[in-house]
Coordinates of N, CA and C in Angstrom, one line a residue:
Chain A
Q1 N -167.3 93.6 77.9 CA -167.7 94.4 79.0 C -166.8 95.6 79.1
S2 N -167.3 96.7 79.6 CA -166.6 97.9 79.8 C -165.8 97.9 81.1
A3 N -164.8 98.8 81.2 CA -164.0 98.9 82.4 C -164.9 99.3 83.6
L4 N -164.5 99.0 84.8 CA -165.2 99.5 85.9 C -165.1 101.0 86.0
T5 N -166.1 101.7 86.6 CA -166.1 103.1 86.6 C -165.5 103.7 88.0
Q6 N -164.5 104.5 87.9 CA -163.9 105.2 89.0 C -163.9 106.7 88.7
P7 N -163.9 107.5 89.8 CA -163.7 108.9 89.6 C -162.3 109.2 89.1
A8 N -162.1 110.1 88.2 CA -160.8 110.4 87.6 C -159.8 110.9 88.7
S9 N -160.3 111.6 89.7 CA -159.4 112.2 90.7 C -160.2 112.4 92.0
V10 N -159.4 112.4 93.1 CA -159.9 112.8 94.4 C -158.8 113.5 95.1
S11 N -159.1 114.2 96.1 CA -158.1 114.9 96.8 C -158.5 115.0 98.3
G12 N -157.5 115.2 99.1 CA -157.7 115.4 100.5 C -156.5 116.0 101.2
S13 N -156.7 116.5 102.4 CA -155.6 117.0 103.2 C -155.0 116.0 104.1
P14 N -153.7 116.2 104.5 CA -153.1 115.2 105.4 C -154.0 115.0 106.6
G15 N -154.1 113.8 107.0 CA -154.9 113.4 108.2 C -156.4 113.2 107.9
Q16 N -156.9 113.6 106.8 CA -158.3 113.4 106.4 C -158.5 112.0 105.9
S17 N -159.8 111.7 105.6 CA -160.1 110.4 105.0 C -160.7 110.7 103.7
I18 N -160.5 109.8 102.7 CA -161.1 109.9 101.4 C -161.7 108.5 101.0
T19 N -162.6 108.5 100.1 CA -163.2 107.2 99.6 C -163.2 107.3 98.1
I20 N -162.8 106.2 97.5 CA -162.8 106.1 96.0 C -163.8 105.0 95.7
S21 N -164.7 105.3 94.8 CA -165.7 104.3 94.4 C -165.3 103.6 93.2
C22 N -165.9 102.4 93.0 CA -165.6 101.6 91.8 C -167.0 100.9 91.5
T23 N -167.6 101.4 90.4 CA -168.9 100.9 90.0 C -168.8 99.9 88.8
G24 N -169.4 98.8 89.1 CA -169.5 97.8 88.0 C -170.9 97.4 87.7
T25 N -171.1 96.1 87.5 CA -172.5 95.7 87.2 C -172.8 94.4 87.9
S26 N -173.9 93.9 87.7 CA -174.3 92.6 88.4 C -173.5 91.4 87.8
S27 N -172.8 91.6 86.7 CA -172.0 90.6 86.1 C -170.6 90.5 86.7
D28 N -170.2 91.5 87.4 CA -168.8 91.5 87.9 C -168.8 91.9 89.4
V29 N -168.7 93.1 89.8 CA -168.6 93.6 91.2 C -169.8 93.0 92.0
G30 N -171.0 93.1 91.4 CA -172.2 92.7 92.1 C -172.3 91.2 92.4
S31 N -171.6 90.4 91.6 CA -171.8 89.0 91.7 C -170.7 88.2 92.5
Y32 N -169.6 88.9 92.6 CA -168.4 88.2 93.2 C -167.7 89.0 94.3
N33 N -167.3 88.4 95.3 CA -166.5 89.1 96.3 C -165.0 89.0 96.0
L34 N -164.7 89.2 94.7 CA -163.3 89.1 94.2 C -162.9 90.5 93.7
V35 N -163.0 91.5 94.5 CA -162.6 92.8 94.2 C -161.3 93.1 94.9
S36 N -160.4 93.6 94.1 CA -159.1 94.0 94.7 C -158.7 95.4 94.3
W37 N -157.8 96.0 95.0 CA -157.4 97.4 94.8 C -155.9 97.4 94.7
Y38 N -155.4 98.3 93.8 CA -154.0 98.4 93.5 C -153.6 99.9 93.6
Q39 N -152.4 100.1 94.2 CA -151.8 101.4 94.3 C -150.6 101.5 93.4
Q40 N -150.6 102.5 92.6 CA -149.4 102.7 91.6 C -148.9 104.1 91.7
H41 N -147.6 104.2 92.2 CA -146.9 105.4 92.2 C -146.3 105.6 90.8
P42 N -146.0 106.9 90.4 CA -145.5 107.2 89.1 C -144.3 106.4 88.7
G43 N -144.3 105.8 87.6 CA -143.2 105.0 87.1 C -142.9 103.7 87.8
K44 N -143.9 103.3 88.6 CA -143.7 102.1 89.4 C -144.8 101.0 89.0
A45 N -144.6 99.8 89.4 CA -145.5 98.8 89.2 C -146.7 98.9 90.2
P46 N -147.9 98.4 89.8 CA -149.0 98.4 90.8 C -148.6 97.5 92.0
K47 N -149.3 97.8 93.1 CA -149.1 97.0 94.3 C -150.5 96.8 94.9
V48 N -150.7 95.5 95.3 CA -152.1 95.2 95.9 C -152.1 95.8 97.3
I49 N -153.3 96.4 97.6 CA -153.5 96.9 98.9 C -154.8 96.3 99.6
I50 N -155.7 95.8 98.7 CA -156.9 95.2 99.2 C -157.3 94.0 98.3
F51 N -157.7 92.9 98.9 CA -158.2 91.8 98.1 C -159.4 91.2 98.7
E52 N -160.2 90.5 97.9 CA -161.5 89.9 98.4 C -162.3 91.0 99.1
V53 N -162.4 92.1 98.5 CA -163.3 93.3 98.9 C -162.7 94.1 100.1
N54 N -162.3 93.3 101.2 CA -161.9 94.1 102.4 C -160.7 93.5 103.2
K55 N -159.9 92.7 102.5 CA -158.8 92.0 103.2 C -157.5 92.7 102.8
R56 N -156.6 92.9 103.8 CA -155.3 93.6 103.5 C -154.2 92.5 103.5
P57 N -153.4 92.6 102.5 CA -152.2 91.7 102.5 C -151.3 92.1 103.7
S58 N -150.4 91.2 104.1 CA -149.5 91.5 105.1 C -148.6 92.7 104.7
G59 N -148.4 93.6 105.7 CA -147.6 94.7 105.4 C -148.3 96.0 104.9
V60 N -149.5 95.8 104.6 CA -150.3 97.0 104.1 C -150.9 97.7 105.3
S61 N -150.8 99.0 105.4 CA -151.3 99.8 106.5 C -152.8 99.6 106.7
N62 N -153.2 99.6 108.0 CA -154.6 99.4 108.3 C -155.4 100.7 108.0
R63 N -154.7 101.7 107.5 CA -155.4 103.0 107.1 C -156.2 102.7 105.8
F64 N -155.9 101.6 105.1 CA -156.6 101.2 103.9 C -157.7 100.2 104.2
S65 N -158.9 100.5 103.8 CA -160.0 99.6 104.0 C -160.9 99.5 102.8
G66 N -161.5 98.4 102.6 CA -162.4 98.2 101.5 C -163.8 97.7 101.9
S67 N -164.8 98.0 101.0 CA -166.1 97.6 101.3 C -166.8 97.4 99.9
K68 N -168.0 96.9 100.0 CA -168.8 96.7 98.8 C -170.3 96.8 99.1
S69 N -171.1 97.4 98.3 CA -172.5 97.4 98.4 C -173.1 97.3 97.0
G70 N -173.8 96.3 96.7 CA -174.4 96.1 95.4 C -173.3 96.0 94.3
N71 N -173.4 96.8 93.3 CA -172.5 96.8 92.2 C -171.3 97.8 92.4
T72 N -171.2 98.4 93.6 CA -170.2 99.4 93.8 C -169.3 98.9 95.0
A73 N -168.0 98.9 94.7 CA -167.0 98.7 95.7 C -166.3 100.0 96.1
S74 N -165.8 100.1 97.3 CA -165.2 101.4 97.7 C -163.8 101.1 98.4
L75 N -162.9 102.0 98.3 CA -161.6 102.0 99.0 C -161.6 103.3 99.8
T76 N -161.4 103.1 101.1 CA -161.2 104.2 102.0 C -159.8 104.3 102.5
I77 N -159.2 105.5 102.5 CA -157.9 105.7 103.1 C -158.1 106.7 104.2
S78 N -157.8 106.3 105.4 CA -157.9 107.2 106.5 C -156.5 107.8 106.9
G79 N -156.6 108.9 107.6 CA -155.3 109.5 108.1 C -154.3 109.8 106.9
L80 N -154.8 110.4 105.9 CA -154.0 110.6 104.6 C -152.6 111.1 104.9
Q81 N -151.7 110.5 104.2 CA -150.3 110.9 104.3 C -149.8 111.3 102.9
A82 N -148.7 112.0 102.8 CA -148.2 112.5 101.6 C -147.8 111.3 100.7
E83 N -147.4 110.2 101.3 CA -147.0 109.0 100.5 C -148.1 108.3 99.9
D84 N -149.4 108.7 100.3 CA -150.5 108.0 99.7 C -150.8 108.6 98.3
E85 N -150.2 109.7 98.0 CA -150.5 110.3 96.6 C -150.0 109.3 95.6
A86 N -151.0 108.9 94.7 CA -150.7 107.8 93.8 C -152.0 107.6 92.9
D87 N -151.9 106.7 92.0 CA -153.1 106.3 91.2 C -153.6 105.0 91.9
Y88 N -154.9 104.8 91.9 CA -155.5 103.7 92.5 C -156.5 103.0 91.5
Y89 N -156.4 101.7 91.4 CA -157.2 100.9 90.5 C -158.0 99.9 91.2
C90 N -159.2 99.7 90.9 CA -160.0 98.6 91.4 C -160.0 97.5 90.3
C91 N -160.3 96.3 90.7 CA -160.2 95.2 89.8 C -161.3 94.2 90.3
S92 N -162.0 93.5 89.4 CA -163.0 92.5 89.7 C -162.9 91.4 88.8
Y93 N -163.2 90.2 89.3 CA -163.5 89.0 88.5 C -164.8 89.3 87.8
A94 N -164.9 89.0 86.5 CA -166.0 89.4 85.7 C -166.6 88.2 84.9
G95 N -166.5 87.0 85.5 CA -167.1 85.9 84.8 C -166.2 85.1 83.9
S96 N -166.7 84.0 83.4 CA -165.9 83.1 82.6 C -165.5 83.6 81.2
R97 N -166.2 84.6 80.7 CA -165.9 85.1 79.4 C -164.9 86.2 79.4
T98 N -165.1 87.2 80.3 CA -164.2 88.3 80.4 C -163.1 88.2 81.4
L99 N -163.3 87.4 82.4 CA -162.4 87.1 83.5 C -162.0 88.2 84.4
V100 N -161.3 89.3 83.9 CA -160.8 90.3 84.7 C -161.2 91.7 84.2
L101 N -161.7 92.6 85.0 CA -161.9 94.0 84.6 C -161.2 94.9 85.6
F102 N -160.5 95.9 85.1 CA -159.9 96.9 85.9 C -160.8 98.2 85.8
G103 N -160.7 99.0 86.8 CA -161.3 100.3 86.8 C -160.4 101.3 86.0
G104 N -160.9 102.4 85.6 CA -160.1 103.4 84.8 C -159.0 104.1 85.6
G105 N -159.0 103.9 86.9 CA -158.0 104.5 87.8 C -158.4 105.9 88.4
T106 N -158.0 106.1 89.6 CA -158.3 107.4 90.3 C -157.0 108.0 90.8
K107 N -156.7 109.2 90.4 CA -155.5 109.9 90.9 C -155.8 110.6 92.2
L108 N -155.1 110.2 93.2 CA -155.3 110.8 94.6 C -154.2 111.9 94.8
A109 N -154.7 113.1 95.1 CA -153.8 114.2 95.4 C -153.9 114.5 96.9
V110 N -152.8 114.5 97.6 CA -152.8 114.9 99.0 C -152.3 116.3 99.1
L111 N -153.2 117.2 99.4 CA -152.9 118.7 99.3 C -152.2 119.2 100.5
Chain B
E1 N -136.9 86.1 98.4 CA -137.8 87.2 98.0 C -138.5 86.8 96.7
V2 N -139.8 87.0 96.6 CA -140.5 86.8 95.4 C -140.3 87.9 94.4
Q3 N -139.8 87.5 93.2 CA -139.5 88.6 92.2 C -140.0 88.1 90.8
L4 N -140.4 89.1 90.0 CA -140.7 88.9 88.6 C -140.0 90.0 87.8
L5 N -139.3 89.5 86.7 CA -138.5 90.4 85.9 C -138.8 90.3 84.5
E6 N -139.5 91.3 83.9 CA -139.8 91.2 82.5 C -138.7 91.7 81.6
S7 N -138.7 91.2 80.4 CA -137.7 91.6 79.4 C -138.3 91.4 78.0
G8 N -137.7 92.0 77.0 CA -138.1 91.7 75.6 C -138.8 92.8 74.9
G9 N -139.1 93.9 75.6 CA -139.8 95.0 75.0 C -138.9 95.8 74.0
G10 N -139.5 96.6 73.3 CA -138.7 97.4 72.3 C -139.6 98.1 71.3
L11 N -139.0 98.6 70.3 CA -139.7 99.3 69.2 C -139.9 98.3 68.0
V12 N -141.1 98.2 67.6 CA -141.4 97.3 66.5 C -142.4 97.9 65.5
Q13 N -142.3 97.6 64.3 CA -143.2 98.2 63.2 C -144.6 97.6 63.3
P14 N -145.6 98.3 62.9 CA -146.9 97.7 62.8 C -146.9 96.4 61.9
G15 N -147.6 95.4 62.4 CA -147.6 94.1 61.8 C -146.5 93.2 62.2
G16 N -145.6 93.7 63.0 CA -144.4 92.9 63.4 C -144.8 92.1 64.7
S17 N -143.7 91.4 65.1 CA -143.9 90.5 66.3 C -142.8 90.7 67.3
L18 N -143.1 90.3 68.5 CA -142.2 90.5 69.7 C -142.5 89.4 70.7
R19 N -141.5 88.9 71.4 CA -141.7 88.0 72.5 C -141.2 88.6 73.8
L20 N -142.2 88.7 74.7 CA -141.8 89.1 76.1 C -141.6 87.9 77.0
S21 N -140.7 88.1 77.9 CA -140.4 87.1 78.9 C -140.6 87.7 80.3
C22 N -140.9 86.8 81.2 CA -141.0 87.2 82.6 C -140.4 86.1 83.5
A23 N -139.2 86.4 84.0 CA -138.5 85.5 84.8 C -138.9 85.5 86.3
A24 N -139.3 84.4 86.8 CA -139.8 84.4 88.2 C -138.8 83.7 89.1
S25 N -138.8 84.2 90.4 CA -137.9 83.6 91.4 C -138.5 83.8 92.8
G26 N -138.1 82.9 93.7 CA -138.6 83.1 95.1 C -139.8 82.4 95.4
F27 N -140.4 81.6 94.5 CA -141.7 80.9 94.8 C -141.8 79.7 93.9
D28 N -142.7 78.8 94.2 CA -142.9 77.5 93.4 C -143.7 77.9 92.2
F29 N -143.0 78.2 91.1 CA -143.6 78.8 89.9 C -144.8 78.0 89.4
I30 N -144.7 76.7 89.3 CA -145.7 75.8 88.7 C -147.0 75.8 89.5
T31 N -146.9 76.3 90.8 CA -148.1 76.3 91.6 C -149.1 77.4 91.3
Y32 N -148.6 78.4 90.6 CA -149.4 79.6 90.4 C -149.7 79.9 89.0
A33 N -151.0 80.3 88.7 CA -151.3 80.9 87.5 C -150.6 82.2 87.3
M34 N -150.5 82.7 86.1 CA -149.8 84.0 85.9 C -150.6 84.8 84.9
I35 N -150.4 86.1 84.9 CA -151.1 86.9 83.9 C -150.2 88.0 83.4
W36 N -150.6 88.5 82.2 CA -150.0 89.7 81.7 C -151.1 90.8 81.7
V37 N -150.7 92.0 82.1 CA -151.5 93.2 82.1 C -150.7 94.3 81.4
R38 N -151.4 95.1 80.7 CA -150.7 96.2 80.0 C -151.3 97.6 80.4
Q39 N -150.5 98.6 80.2 CA -150.8 100.0 80.5 C -150.3 100.9 79.4
A40 N -151.2 101.4 78.6 CA -150.9 102.3 77.5 C -150.4 103.6 78.2
P41 N -149.6 104.4 77.5 CA -149.0 105.6 78.1 C -150.1 106.5 78.6
G42 N -150.0 106.9 79.9 CA -151.0 107.8 80.5 C -152.4 107.2 80.7
K43 N -152.5 105.9 80.5 CA -153.8 105.2 80.6 C -153.9 104.2 81.8
G44 N -155.0 103.6 81.9 CA -155.2 102.6 83.0 C -154.7 101.2 82.6
L45 N -155.0 100.3 83.6 CA -154.6 98.9 83.4 C -155.6 98.1 82.6
E46 N -155.0 97.2 81.8 CA -155.9 96.3 81.0 C -155.4 94.9 81.1
W47 N -156.2 94.0 81.5 CA -155.8 92.6 81.6 C -155.7 92.1 80.1
V48 N -154.6 91.4 79.9 CA -154.3 90.9 78.5 C -154.5 89.4 78.4
S49 N -153.9 88.6 79.3 CA -153.9 87.2 79.1 C -153.6 86.5 80.5
G50 N -154.1 85.3 80.6 CA -153.7 84.5 81.8 C -153.5 83.1 81.4
I51 N -152.7 82.4 82.2 CA -152.3 81.0 82.0 C -152.3 80.2 83.3
S52 N -152.7 79.0 83.3 CA -152.7 78.1 84.5 C -151.3 77.7 84.8
G53 N -151.1 77.2 86.0 CA -149.8 76.8 86.5 C -149.1 75.8 85.6
R54 N -149.9 74.8 85.1 CA -149.3 73.8 84.3 C -149.2 74.2 82.8
G55 N -149.8 75.3 82.5 CA -149.8 75.8 81.2 C -150.8 75.2 80.3
D56 N -151.8 74.5 80.8 CA -152.8 73.7 80.0 C -154.1 74.5 79.8
S57 N -154.2 75.7 80.4 CA -155.3 76.6 80.1 C -154.9 78.0 79.9
A58 N -155.4 78.7 78.9 CA -155.0 80.0 78.7 C -156.2 80.8 78.3
Y59 N -156.2 82.1 78.6 CA -157.3 83.0 78.4 C -156.8 84.3 77.8
Y60 N -157.6 85.0 77.0 CA -157.2 86.2 76.4 C -158.3 87.3 76.4
A61 N -157.9 88.5 76.5 CA -158.8 89.6 76.2 C -159.2 89.6 74.8
D62 N -160.4 90.1 74.5 CA -160.9 90.1 73.1 C -160.0 91.0 72.2
S63 N -159.4 92.0 72.8 CA -158.5 92.9 72.0 C -157.2 92.3 71.5
V64 N -156.8 91.1 72.1 CA -155.6 90.5 71.7 C -155.8 89.1 71.2
K65 N -157.0 88.6 71.3 CA -157.3 87.2 70.9 C -156.9 87.0 69.5
D66 N -156.3 85.8 69.2 CA -155.9 85.4 67.9 C -154.6 86.2 67.4
R67 N -154.1 87.1 68.2 CA -152.8 87.7 67.9 C -151.7 87.5 68.9
F68 N -152.1 87.3 70.1 CA -151.1 87.1 71.2 C -151.2 85.7 71.7
I69 N -150.0 85.1 72.1 CA -150.0 83.8 72.6 C -149.2 83.8 73.9
I70 N -149.9 83.3 75.0 CA -149.2 83.2 76.3 C -148.7 81.8 76.5
S71 N -147.6 81.6 77.1 CA -147.0 80.3 77.4 C -146.1 80.4 78.6
R72 N -145.6 79.2 79.0 CA -144.7 79.2 80.2 C -143.8 78.0 80.0
D73 N -142.6 78.1 80.6 CA -141.7 77.0 80.7 C -141.4 76.8 82.2
N74 N -142.0 75.9 82.8 CA -141.9 75.7 84.2 C -140.5 75.2 84.6
S75 N -139.8 74.6 83.7 CA -138.4 74.2 84.0 C -137.5 75.4 84.1
K76 N -137.9 76.5 83.5 CA -137.1 77.7 83.5 C -137.7 78.8 84.3
N77 N -138.8 78.5 85.0 CA -139.5 79.5 85.8 C -139.8 80.8 85.0
T78 N -140.2 80.6 83.8 CA -140.4 81.8 82.9 C -141.7 81.8 82.2
L79 N -142.3 82.9 82.2 CA -143.6 83.2 81.5 C -143.3 83.9 80.2
Y80 N -144.1 83.7 79.2 CA -143.8 84.3 77.9 C -145.1 84.9 77.4
L81 N -145.0 85.9 76.5 CA -146.1 86.5 75.7 C -145.6 86.8 74.4
L82 N -146.1 86.1 73.4 CA -145.7 86.3 72.0 C -146.8 87.3 71.4
L83 N -146.3 88.4 70.9 CA -147.2 89.4 70.4 C -147.0 89.4 68.8
N84 N -148.1 89.1 68.1 CA -148.1 89.1 66.7 C -149.0 90.1 66.1
S85 N -148.8 90.4 64.8 CA -149.7 91.4 64.1 C -149.9 92.6 65.0
L86 N -148.8 93.2 65.4 CA -148.9 94.3 66.4 C -149.5 95.6 65.7
R87 N -150.2 96.3 66.5 CA -150.9 97.6 66.1 C -150.4 98.7 67.0
A88 N -150.6 99.9 66.5 CA -150.2 101.1 67.3 C -150.9 101.1 68.7
E89 N -152.1 100.6 68.7 CA -152.8 100.6 70.0 C -152.3 99.5 71.0
D90 N -151.4 98.7 70.5 CA -150.7 97.7 71.5 C -149.6 98.4 72.2
T91 N -149.2 99.6 71.9 CA -148.2 100.3 72.6 C -148.5 100.5 74.0
A92 N -147.7 99.9 74.9 CA -147.9 99.9 76.3 C -146.8 99.4 77.1
V93 N -146.8 99.6 78.4 CA -145.9 98.8 79.3 C -146.6 97.5 79.6
Y94 N -146.0 96.4 79.5 CA -146.5 95.1 79.8 C -146.0 94.6 81.1
Y95 N -146.9 94.3 82.0 CA -146.5 93.7 83.3 C -146.9 92.3 83.4
C96 N -146.1 91.5 84.0 CA -146.5 90.1 84.4 C -146.8 90.2 85.9
A97 N -147.7 89.3 86.4 CA -148.0 89.2 87.8 C -148.4 87.8 88.2
R98 N -148.2 87.5 89.4 CA -148.6 86.2 89.9 C -150.1 86.2 90.4
V99 N -150.8 85.1 90.1 CA -152.2 85.1 90.4 C -152.5 84.3 91.7
F100 N -153.2 84.9 92.6 CA -153.8 84.2 93.7 C -155.2 83.9 93.3
G101 N -155.6 82.6 93.5 CA -156.8 82.1 92.9 C -156.4 81.1 91.8
S102 N -157.2 81.0 90.8 CA -156.8 80.2 89.7 C -157.0 81.0 88.4
V103 N -156.5 80.5 87.3 CA -156.6 81.3 86.1 C -158.0 81.5 85.7
M104 N -158.9 80.5 86.0 CA -160.3 80.7 85.7 C -161.1 81.5 86.7
F105 N -160.6 81.6 87.9 CA -161.2 82.5 88.9 C -160.1 83.3 89.6
P106 N -159.5 84.2 88.8 CA -158.4 85.0 89.4 C -158.9 85.9 90.5
N107 N -158.2 85.9 91.6 CA -158.6 86.7 92.8 C -157.9 88.0 92.9
W108 N -156.6 87.9 93.1 CA -155.7 89.1 93.2 C -154.3 88.8 92.7
F109 N -153.6 89.8 92.4 CA -152.3 89.7 91.7 C -151.2 90.3 92.5
D110 N -150.2 89.5 92.8 CA -149.0 90.0 93.6 C -147.9 89.0 93.6
P111 N -146.7 89.4 93.3 CA -146.3 90.7 93.0 C -146.5 91.0 91.5
W112 N -146.1 92.2 91.1 CA -146.0 92.6 89.7 C -144.6 92.8 89.3
G113 N -144.2 92.5 88.1 CA -142.9 92.9 87.6 C -142.8 94.4 87.4
Q114 N -141.6 94.8 87.0 CA -141.4 96.3 86.8 C -141.9 96.8 85.5
G115 N -142.2 95.8 84.6 CA -142.8 96.2 83.3 C -141.8 96.3 82.2
T116 N -142.2 96.1 81.0 CA -141.4 96.2 79.8 C -142.2 97.0 78.7
L117 N -141.6 98.0 78.1 CA -142.3 98.9 77.2 C -142.2 98.3 75.8
V118 N -143.4 98.2 75.2 CA -143.5 97.9 73.8 C -144.1 99.1 73.1
T119 N -143.3 99.5 72.0 CA -143.7 100.6 71.2 C -143.9 100.2 69.8
V120 N -145.1 100.3 69.3 CA -145.4 99.9 67.9 C -145.5 101.2 67.0
S121 N -144.6 101.3 66.2 CA -144.5 102.6 65.4 C -143.7 102.3 64.1
S122 N -144.0 103.0 63.1 CA -143.2 103.0 61.9 C -142.2 104.1 61.8

């Protein structure tokens, strides 16, 4: 199976909201509510910000929210801040053969 | 504090082998499945392998199957990845991460280690 599809880049101004899409297929995103999102700052390890489509781990800002419709999951960041500038990756369970698929990543620029 | 610390990366020639380690602390290691994820320079994340808490089930991405071996020593709270028959395309930062869910139904991954760089080049 191929990686999940994300836009290469998105941008927004401080205070604005942005949404990053993550498109899979009926074999992964569309079939399971096991979508997670990871934030990665340059030179750092990824950090989970959303799991099970729309749940936030303890300590993650409520400015981050997730949703899913059909084969596409989405991450929305509201009230953009400079510190949100990072790469974002979606991830989905993809069945017993492939197990895990990541998206190609989206670079967020806060202008 | 839950921590994962990888080691063992380095420069290796094509066809060579390397063993990565991931030392875990701050949680009941045997209770959790673990995974390895890699990131080639300037590229995205790629799931490599996963192993159950007791080490009796292991899974691999097609790109590394029959070349890499995942294992764990629960008495030492350490996860391993043995990389054999290395190719230039295996060059990447390798991260270990704790799995929430099970190795067969991985849900989400937290935390991640800081990563260890493997460079395959002659």
